[in-house]
Amino acid sequence: MFDPSTASWAERLQSTPGPLTLEWALLLALAALAGHLVQRFSGLPKIVGYAVFGTLIGLAGFAGAAWPLHGVGLYLLELGIAVVLFEAGARLSLRWFRHNPMVLVQSLVEALLTFAVAFVLLRALGLDVPVARALAVVSVAASPAVLMRVVSDLRASGPVTDRAIALATLNTLYALTAGTAMLRSIDRGDASLMASLASSAAVLGISLLVGGLLAALLIGAFKLLHPTSQDTAIVILALLGACTAVTTPLGGSAPLATLLAGIVLKQLHPRPWVWPRQLGTAAAMLNVLMFVLVSSMAAQADWGGVITWAALALIAARMSAKLASLLLTGPASGLSLRQSLWVGVALLPMSSVALLLTSQFVVASHGIGARVAAIALPVILITELLGAVLVGLALTRARETVKPWRGADSSGGDSPPGSLT
Amino acid sequence: MTLESFGQSAALTLGVELELQLVNTNDYDLAHYADDMLRLMARHQLPGSVVPEMTAGMIEISTGVCETSQQALAELSRIRDALVQCADKLNIAVVGGGTHPFQQWHQQRIYDKPRFHELSALYGYLTKQFTIFGQHVHVGCPDADTALYTLHCMSRYIPHFIALAASSPYVQGQDTAFDSARLNSVFAFPLSGRAPCVLTWDEFGAYFDKMTRTGVVKSMKDFYWDIRPKPEYGTIEVRVFDTPLTVERAAALAGLVQSLAAWFQQERPFAPVEDDYLVYGYNRFQACRFGLDAVYVDPVGGEHLPLRDHLLSTMERLQPFATACQATDALALLRKDVLDNRNDARWLRERQAKERLLGEVIRQAAQRFRGRDA
């Protein structure tokens, strides 16, 4: 029997953003619920819930976005990263490096050692130079997004928290610069060192230009608006959106541009950073979307035997490199050995930035990109799932999370991460 | 436990303790960096000491035994410079002030040390609300009875001290309308207030024995009095000061305490009696609430007069003693502020009126603490 009301409903749906939007809206709501339940019943950070949920829908083939990322999916991922990196950049004070240059040395050692160890391992596993190089660059990036999300879930603060965020921000800066530059030369075979440096400088320059403009616009806006008002939050979010839309077509990297904008802003406008609380819900929603997107995409990886082993080896090598460099440079930079260890653990997750770079490699050269993705996707998935738990563990063991009221017992660091009221 | 005997100290020597705030440089909230600061500070050769305090966003510095307030200033400046250097290395800042203007008490973490956890278990949220920052000034007394005499004379000047040092107008993000809201947190403790009006160490010992027999106190540490004898050092300790925003002001306040003690010990101008304390609570409240605009009630005659006038006449009276103690500069600094009707609470309020952002006020206060005017 013909039912006109159904027909017209389906027709009307055609003229809206469509079923894909409906699917994502519902997935997002379920992810938020999953995050809440995970934290409520296990005490783990919420993003473990988002990631697990994303993985399940990815494995079930539900994820609406197509691989490699493009269109709205790509834009939302870039915007999510842009917002996080802007905030991370705005915490990075160049003045600090002047007073404590060892932090910068620490960051460079950490990034270079990670790159070198990953590259040597992947070559030893028989991968071609361009693939090994791309994967090594992807390995350098830790995840400021995971870190900052866990920090906010567990309300962590302290030296380990601050140092981990600073180092993650810096290695993301390096990875985005080198990675985006590498995309340009990927199909030209083995590009010379000079060519890659020039290419990196170009990416960095264009991104800095856009980032500088963004910072200037924001400083202008702050002259008129009160920093804690909702209007300010809207202006920031809107300008970050605009920046994300224009930078990549101009030849820069959108996440890199907002990261640099944050850094420039912090230097030119030293007033305290108070916006995140206002950016609150909007940024959090982008965040959830980003984590679901990352794990659902990464879950579509092909889990062959050899590839799984290669992925696990890469994770182990990457973690050893990060831990070793931290333990080596920690004490001279003002951290204790114990703190250095926990900072190293907190640098394990790699998620959104790594996924973005991987996706861009696939677009730039299908041949090389597919081989990069084959190993990168399982690594991203495992480190995102494990990473959030490890970050929570690191921050709790470093005694930097707010714990529920505890009485006379001082057996502190042994409660599960995030056992909050 | 009986009361220990009163230790030896040279009359009128000084010691200054300052509780300071550690804040991050992103939003200028309290930062839990006490351990890291202690670790880095241990590498510096400094006079006095640096120790942890109740919550992990606090640190306490103290001078050694000083002859003059100038010497105290020199020591405090050296420790301050080292603190600033270590803080820069950790990307945090050190700030004075009696309260952190917007910290949330429930987010503070009790510093990991058994005594602090015991206190925390006993006092509950009061401990975390005790995230407040004061200055203590020790002044040396030749013997125990002189110490008690000096203490009770000094009690008359508690309102003066409070008004001059007040630097805690903001609590939990709100203007409390008090110049020193910090002391309201101290009042919440059962053993706060004033020492009993006894003038000999024997009588004091008898009081202490009665109190220990009740099981309420175990040692002198359990009394949170505004001024208390410190038998182990042979000093009395004035505890009502908010931590000022600069070490210069902290040293100047020590110079004032020293000049007063010199006056009391050399001229014995008053005969302290219990009735002096009839107006104590009122005067103290006036000073906390109104700062330099407070009304002062003379404990003997009962006249009401502006605290500012009484401060100026007191400073006049102290001139010869200040000269002898080399504290004329200290008194001149404080006198100028009284004439201008300025204290740190006023400075904080002016900055907030201009910036409308407490985090920015703290950033500028941190610049001031460095010795650089914002």
PDB file of N, CA, C and O in Angstrom, chain B residues 40-89:
ATOM      1  N   LEU B  40      65.129  22.632  42.952  1.00  0.00           N
ATOM      2  CA  LEU B  40      66.015  23.582  42.274  1.00  0.00           C
ATOM      3  C   LEU B  40      66.656  24.554  43.265  1.00  0.00           C
ATOM      4  O   LEU B  40      67.815  24.931  43.108  1.00  0.00           O
ATOM      5  N   MET B  41      65.896  24.960  44.289  1.00  0.00           N
ATOM      6  CA  MET B  41      66.432  25.924  45.253  1.00  0.00           C
ATOM      7  C   MET B  41      67.574  25.308  46.058  1.00  0.00           C
ATOM      8  O   MET B  41      68.449  26.014  46.546  1.00  0.00           O
ATOM      9  N   ALA B  42      67.547  23.970  46.212  1.00  0.00           N
ATOM     10  CA  ALA B  42      68.594  23.296  46.990  1.00  0.00           C
ATOM     11  C   ALA B  42      69.962  23.492  46.353  1.00  0.00           C
ATOM     12  O   ALA B  42      70.994  23.354  47.002  1.00  0.00           O
ATOM     13  N   ARG B  43      69.988  23.831  45.059  1.00  0.00           N
ATOM     14  CA  ARG B  43      71.274  24.029  44.376  1.00  0.00           C
ATOM     15  C   ARG B  43      71.860  25.409  44.650  1.00  0.00           C
ATOM     16  O   ARG B  43      72.965  25.709  44.230  1.00  0.00           O
ATOM     17  N   HIS B  44      71.079  26.279  45.296  1.00  0.00           N
ATOM     18  CA  HIS B  44      71.574  27.637  45.570  1.00  0.00           C
ATOM     19  C   HIS B  44      72.088  27.734  46.994  1.00  0.00           C
ATOM     20  O   HIS B  44      71.484  27.191  47.912  1.00  0.00           O
ATOM     21  N   GLN B  45      73.209  28.439  47.163  1.00  0.00           N
ATOM     22  CA  GLN B  45      73.720  28.751  48.498  1.00  0.00           C
ATOM     23  C   GLN B  45      72.998  29.989  48.996  1.00  0.00           C
ATOM     24  O   GLN B  45      73.202  31.077  48.470  1.00  0.00           O
ATOM     25  N   LEU B  46      72.129  29.826  50.010  1.00  0.00           N
ATOM     26  CA  LEU B  46      71.331  30.964  50.446  1.00  0.00           C
ATOM     27  C   LEU B  46      71.285  31.053  51.964  1.00  0.00           C
ATOM     28  O   LEU B  46      71.405  30.037  52.651  1.00  0.00           O
ATOM     29  N   PRO B  47      71.069  32.269  52.478  1.00  0.00           N
ATOM     30  CA  PRO B  47      70.820  32.378  53.907  1.00  0.00           C
ATOM     31  C   PRO B  47      69.419  31.842  54.211  1.00  0.00           C
ATOM     32  O   PRO B  47      68.602  31.687  53.303  1.00  0.00           O
ATOM     33  N   GLY B  48      69.147  31.557  55.486  1.00  0.00           N
ATOM     34  CA  GLY B  48      67.794  31.147  55.880  1.00  0.00           C
ATOM     35  C   GLY B  48      67.414  29.802  55.317  1.00  0.00           C
ATOM     36  O   GLY B  48      68.268  28.944  55.108  1.00  0.00           O
ATOM     37  N   SER B  49      66.112  29.606  55.047  1.00  0.00           N
ATOM     38  CA  SER B  49      65.683  28.304  54.545  1.00  0.00           C
ATOM     39  C   SER B  49      64.476  28.443  53.621  1.00  0.00           C
ATOM     40  O   SER B  49      63.808  29.462  53.587  1.00  0.00           O
ATOM     41  N   VAL B  50      64.239  27.382  52.864  1.00  0.00           N
ATOM     42  CA  VAL B  50      63.076  27.289  51.990  1.00  0.00           C
ATOM     43  C   VAL B  50      62.414  25.960  52.296  1.00  0.00           C
ATOM     44  O   VAL B  50      63.064  24.916  52.233  1.00  0.00           O
ATOM     45  N   VAL B  51      61.147  25.973  52.681  1.00  0.00           N
ATOM     46  CA  VAL B  51      60.472  24.725  53.075  1.00  0.00           C
ATOM     47  C   VAL B  51      59.090  24.649  52.436  1.00  0.00           C
ATOM     48  O   VAL B  51      58.543  25.664  52.007  1.00  0.00           O
ATOM     49  N   PRO B  52      58.520  23.420  52.371  1.00  0.00           N
ATOM     50  CA  PRO B  52      57.168  23.303  51.826  1.00  0.00           C
ATOM     51  C   PRO B  52      56.137  23.822  52.820  1.00  0.00           C
ATOM     52  O   PRO B  52      56.403  23.920  54.007  1.00  0.00           O
ATOM     53  N   GLU B  53      54.960  24.110  52.330  1.00  0.00           N
ATOM     54  CA  GLU B  53      53.859  24.500  53.201  1.00  0.00           C
ATOM     55  C   GLU B  53      52.701  23.548  52.973  1.00  0.00           C
ATOM     56  O   GLU B  53      52.815  22.574  52.248  1.00  0.00           O
ATOM     57  N   MET B  54      51.573  23.880  53.592  1.00  0.00           N
ATOM     58  CA  MET B  54      50.420  22.980  53.605  1.00  0.00           C
ATOM     59  C   MET B  54      49.990  22.448  52.233  1.00  0.00           C
ATOM     60  O   MET B  54      49.808  21.255  52.050  1.00  0.00           O
ATOM     61  N   THR B  55      49.784  23.333  51.256  1.00  0.00           N
ATOM     62  CA  THR B  55      49.360  22.822  49.949  1.00  0.00           C
ATOM     63  C   THR B  55      50.485  23.031  48.934  1.00  0.00           C
ATOM     64  O   THR B  55      51.353  23.873  49.118  1.00  0.00           O
ATOM     65  N   ALA B  56      50.439  22.248  47.869  1.00  0.00           N
ATOM     66  CA  ALA B  56      51.573  22.147  46.964  1.00  0.00           C
ATOM     67  C   ALA B  56      51.776  23.387  46.098  1.00  0.00           C
ATOM     68  O   ALA B  56      52.728  23.463  45.339  1.00  0.00           O
ATOM     69  N   GLY B  57      50.878  24.370  46.197  1.00  0.00           N
ATOM     70  CA  GLY B  57      51.070  25.618  45.467  1.00  0.00           C
ATOM     71  C   GLY B  57      51.711  26.690  46.327  1.00  0.00           C
ATOM     72  O   GLY B  57      51.725  27.859  45.945  1.00  0.00           O
ATOM     73  N   MET B  58      52.201  26.310  47.503  1.00  0.00           N
ATOM     74  CA  MET B  58      52.802  27.279  48.428  1.00  0.00           C
ATOM     75  C   MET B  58      54.230  26.903  48.710  1.00  0.00           C
ATOM     76  O   MET B  58      54.598  25.737  48.677  1.00  0.00           O
ATOM     77  N   ILE B  59      55.016  27.909  49.086  1.00  0.00           N
ATOM     78  CA  ILE B  59      56.383  27.655  49.511  1.00  0.00           C
ATOM     79  C   ILE B  59      56.688  28.688  50.587  1.00  0.00           C
ATOM     80  O   ILE B  59      56.142  29.789  50.559  1.00  0.00           O
ATOM     81  N   GLU B  60      57.487  28.298  51.564  1.00  0.00           N
ATOM     82  CA  GLU B  60      57.800  29.256  52.631  1.00  0.00           C
ATOM     83  C   GLU B  60      59.283  29.542  52.651  1.00  0.00           C
ATOM     84  O   GLU B  60      60.099  28.625  52.642  1.00  0.00           O
ATOM     85  N   ILE B  61      59.634  30.836  52.682  1.00  0.00           N
ATOM     86  CA  ILE B  61      61.042  31.194  52.795  1.00  0.00           C
ATOM     87  C   ILE B  61      61.251  31.886  54.133  1.00  0.00           C
ATOM     88  O   ILE B  61      60.323  32.484  54.679  1.00  0.00           O
ATOM     89  N   SER B  62      62.448  31.785  54.672  1.00  0.00           N
ATOM     90  CA  SER B  62      62.730  32.543  55.885  1.00  0.00           C
ATOM     91  C   SER B  62      64.175  32.999  55.902  1.00  0.00           C
ATOM     92  O   SER B  62      65.051  32.366  55.304  1.00  0.00           O
ATOM     93  N   THR B  63      64.389  34.121  56.580  1.00  0.00           N
ATOM     94  CA  THR B  63      65.750  34.635  56.715  1.00  0.00           C
ATOM     95  C   THR B  63      66.408  33.922  57.885  1.00  0.00           C
ATOM     96  O   THR B  63      65.751  33.241  58.660  1.00  0.00           O
ATOM     97  N   GLY B  64      67.707  34.096  58.011  1.00  0.00           N
ATOM     98  CA  GLY B  64      68.388  33.670  59.230  1.00  0.00           C
ATOM     99  C   GLY B  64      68.126  34.722  60.298  1.00  0.00           C
ATOM    100  O   GLY B  64      67.242  35.564  60.147  1.00  0.00           O
ATOM    101  N   VAL B  65      68.883  34.676  61.386  1.00  0.00           N
ATOM    102  CA  VAL B  65      68.735  35.687  62.429  1.00  0.00           C
ATOM    103  C   VAL B  65      69.410  36.972  61.951  1.00  0.00           C
ATOM    104  O   VAL B  65      70.582  36.960  61.590  1.00  0.00           O
ATOM    105  N   CYS B  66      68.628  38.060  61.909  1.00  0.00           N
ATOM    106  CA  CYS B  66      69.153  39.324  61.377  1.00  0.00           C
ATOM    107  C   CYS B  66      69.233  40.368  62.487  1.00  0.00           C
ATOM    108  O   CYS B  66      68.406  40.391  63.391  1.00  0.00           O
ATOM    109  N   GLU B  67      70.207  41.251  62.369  1.00  0.00           N
ATOM    110  CA  GLU B  67      70.340  42.339  63.332  1.00  0.00           C
ATOM    111  C   GLU B  67      69.380  43.480  63.003  1.00  0.00           C
ATOM    112  O   GLU B  67      68.835  44.115  63.894  1.00  0.00           O
ATOM    113  N   THR B  68      69.218  43.755  61.714  1.00  0.00           N
ATOM    114  CA  THR B  68      68.411  44.910  61.306  1.00  0.00           C
ATOM    115  C   THR B  68      67.466  44.511  60.185  1.00  0.00           C
ATOM    116  O   THR B  68      67.640  43.469  59.542  1.00  0.00           O
ATOM    117  N   SER B  69      66.501  45.396  59.931  1.00  0.00           N
ATOM    118  CA  SER B  69      65.578  45.122  58.828  1.00  0.00           C
ATOM    119  C   SER B  69      66.287  45.255  57.480  1.00  0.00           C
ATOM    120  O   SER B  69      65.878  44.644  56.494  1.00  0.00           O
ATOM    121  N   GLN B  70      67.376  46.041  57.455  1.00  0.00           N
ATOM    122  CA  GLN B  70      68.148  46.136  56.202  1.00  0.00           C
ATOM    123  C   GLN B  70      68.796  44.795  55.873  1.00  0.00           C
ATOM    124  O   GLN B  70      68.820  44.367  54.712  1.00  0.00           O
ATOM    125  N   GLN B  71      69.317  44.165  56.940  1.00  0.00           N
ATOM    126  CA  GLN B  71      69.922  42.848  56.713  1.00  0.00           C
ATOM    127  C   GLN B  71      68.847  41.855  56.273  1.00  0.00           C
ATOM    128  O   GLN B  71      69.076  41.030  55.374  1.00  0.00           O
ATOM    129  N   ALA B  72      67.659  41.960  56.891  1.00  0.00           N
ATOM    130  CA  ALA B  72      66.559  41.079  56.486  1.00  0.00           C
ATOM    131  C   ALA B  72      66.224  41.313  55.018  1.00  0.00           C
ATOM    132  O   ALA B  72      66.000  40.364  54.254  1.00  0.00           O
ATOM    133  N   LEU B  73      66.213  42.589  54.618  1.00  0.00           N
ATOM    134  CA  LEU B  73      65.904  42.902  53.216  1.00  0.00           C
ATOM    135  C   LEU B  73      66.959  42.311  52.281  1.00  0.00           C
ATOM    136  O   LEU B  73      66.628  41.740  51.235  1.00  0.00           O
ATOM    137  N   ALA B  74      68.220  42.415  52.689  1.00  0.00           N
ATOM    138  CA  ALA B  74      69.287  41.872  51.840  1.00  0.00           C
ATOM    139  C   ALA B  74      69.111  40.357  51.680  1.00  0.00           C
ATOM    140  O   ALA B  74      69.216  39.831  50.566  1.00  0.00           O
ATOM    141  N   GLU B  75      68.797  39.672  52.789  1.00  0.00           N
ATOM    142  CA  GLU B  75      68.624  38.215  52.700  1.00  0.00           C
ATOM    143  C   GLU B  75      67.389  37.857  51.885  1.00  0.00           C
ATOM    144  O   GLU B  75      67.425  36.973  51.027  1.00  0.00           O
ATOM    145  N   LEU B  76      66.286  38.575  52.164  1.00  0.00           N
ATOM    146  CA  LEU B  76      65.051  38.287  51.411  1.00  0.00           C
ATOM    147  C   LEU B  76      65.259  38.531  49.920  1.00  0.00           C
ATOM    148  O   LEU B  76      64.756  37.776  49.080  1.00  0.00           O
ATOM    149  N   SER B  77      66.013  39.585  49.587  1.00  0.00           N
ATOM    150  CA  SER B  77      66.238  39.888  48.167  1.00  0.00           C
ATOM    151  C   SER B  77      67.034  38.775  47.504  1.00  0.00           C
ATOM    152  O   SER B  77      66.745  38.384  46.366  1.00  0.00           O
ATOM    153  N   ARG B  78      68.032  38.263  48.218  1.00  0.00           N
ATOM    154  CA  ARG B  78      68.834  37.177  47.631  1.00  0.00           C
ATOM    155  C   ARG B  78      67.984  35.931  47.401  1.00  0.00           C
ATOM    156  O   ARG B  78      68.069  35.281  46.362  1.00  0.00           O
ATOM    157  N   ILE B  79      67.150  35.618  48.419  1.00  0.00           N
ATOM    158  CA  ILE B  79      66.293  34.431  48.269  1.00  0.00           C
ATOM    159  C   ILE B  79      65.283  34.674  47.147  1.00  0.00           C
ATOM    160  O   ILE B  79      65.012  33.799  46.329  1.00  0.00           O
ATOM    161  N   ARG B  80      64.729  35.901  47.109  1.00  0.00           N
ATOM    162  CA  ARG B  80      63.770  36.252  46.063  1.00  0.00           C
ATOM    163  C   ARG B  80      64.384  36.066  44.670  1.00  0.00           C
ATOM    164  O   ARG B  80      63.773  35.463  43.784  1.00  0.00           O
ATOM    165  N   ASP B  81      65.612  36.566  44.488  1.00  0.00           N
ATOM    166  CA  ASP B  81      66.251  36.446  43.171  1.00  0.00           C
ATOM    167  C   ASP B  81      66.422  34.975  42.775  1.00  0.00           C
ATOM    168  O   ASP B  81      66.203  34.608  41.617  1.00  0.00           O
ATOM    169  N   ALA B  82      66.805  34.153  43.766  1.00  0.00           N
ATOM    170  CA  ALA B  82      66.973  32.723  43.468  1.00  0.00           C
ATOM    171  C   ALA B  82      65.620  32.089  43.130  1.00  0.00           C
ATOM    172  O   ALA B  82      65.506  31.282  42.203  1.00  0.00           O
ATOM    173  N   LEU B  83      64.575  32.498  43.878  1.00  0.00           N
ATOM    174  CA  LEU B  83      63.228  31.966  43.608  1.00  0.00           C
ATOM    175  C   LEU B  83      62.789  32.313  42.194  1.00  0.00           C
ATOM    176  O   LEU B  83      62.264  31.467  41.456  1.00  0.00           O
ATOM    177  N   VAL B  84      63.017  33.571  41.824  1.00  0.00           N
ATOM    178  CA  VAL B  84      62.591  34.026  40.498  1.00  0.00           C
ATOM    179  C   VAL B  84      63.328  33.239  39.414  1.00  0.00           C
ATOM    180  O   VAL B  84      62.736  32.802  38.424  1.00  0.00           O
ATOM    181  N   GLN B  85      64.619  33.012  39.668  1.00  0.00           N
ATOM    182  CA  GLN B  85      65.414  32.271  38.681  1.00  0.00           C
ATOM    183  C   GLN B  85      64.898  30.828  38.531  1.00  0.00           C
ATOM    184  O   GLN B  85      64.750  30.334  37.403  1.00  0.00           O
ATOM    185  N   CYS B  86      64.634  30.181  39.656  1.00  0.00           N
ATOM    186  CA  CYS B  86      64.125  28.805  39.591  1.00  0.00           C
ATOM    187  C   CYS B  86      62.736  28.765  38.953  1.00  0.00           C
ATOM    188  O   CYS B  86      62.419  27.874  38.175  1.00  0.00           O
ATOM    189  N   ALA B  87      61.911  29.749  39.299  1.00  0.00           N
ATOM    190  CA  ALA B  87      60.560  29.789  38.743  1.00  0.00           C
ATOM    191  C   ALA B  87      60.614  29.972  37.229  1.00  0.00           C
ATOM    192  O   ALA B  87      59.876  29.321  36.489  1.00  0.00           O
ATOM    193  N   ASP B  88      61.523  30.841  36.761  1.00  0.00           N
ATOM    194  CA  ASP B  88      61.677  31.043  35.312  1.00  0.00           C
ATOM    195  C   ASP B  88      62.059  29.740  34.631  1.00  0.00           C
ATOM    196  O   ASP B  88      61.586  29.424  33.547  1.00  0.00           O
ATOM    197  N   LYS B  89      62.924  28.981  35.291  1.00  0.00           N
ATOM    198  CA  LYS B  89      63.368  27.724  34.708  1.00  0.00           C
ATOM    199  C   LYS B  89      62.198  26.742  34.585  1.00  0.00           C
ATOM    200  O   LYS B  89      62.149  25.925  33.677  1.00  0.00           O
TER     201      LYS B  89
END
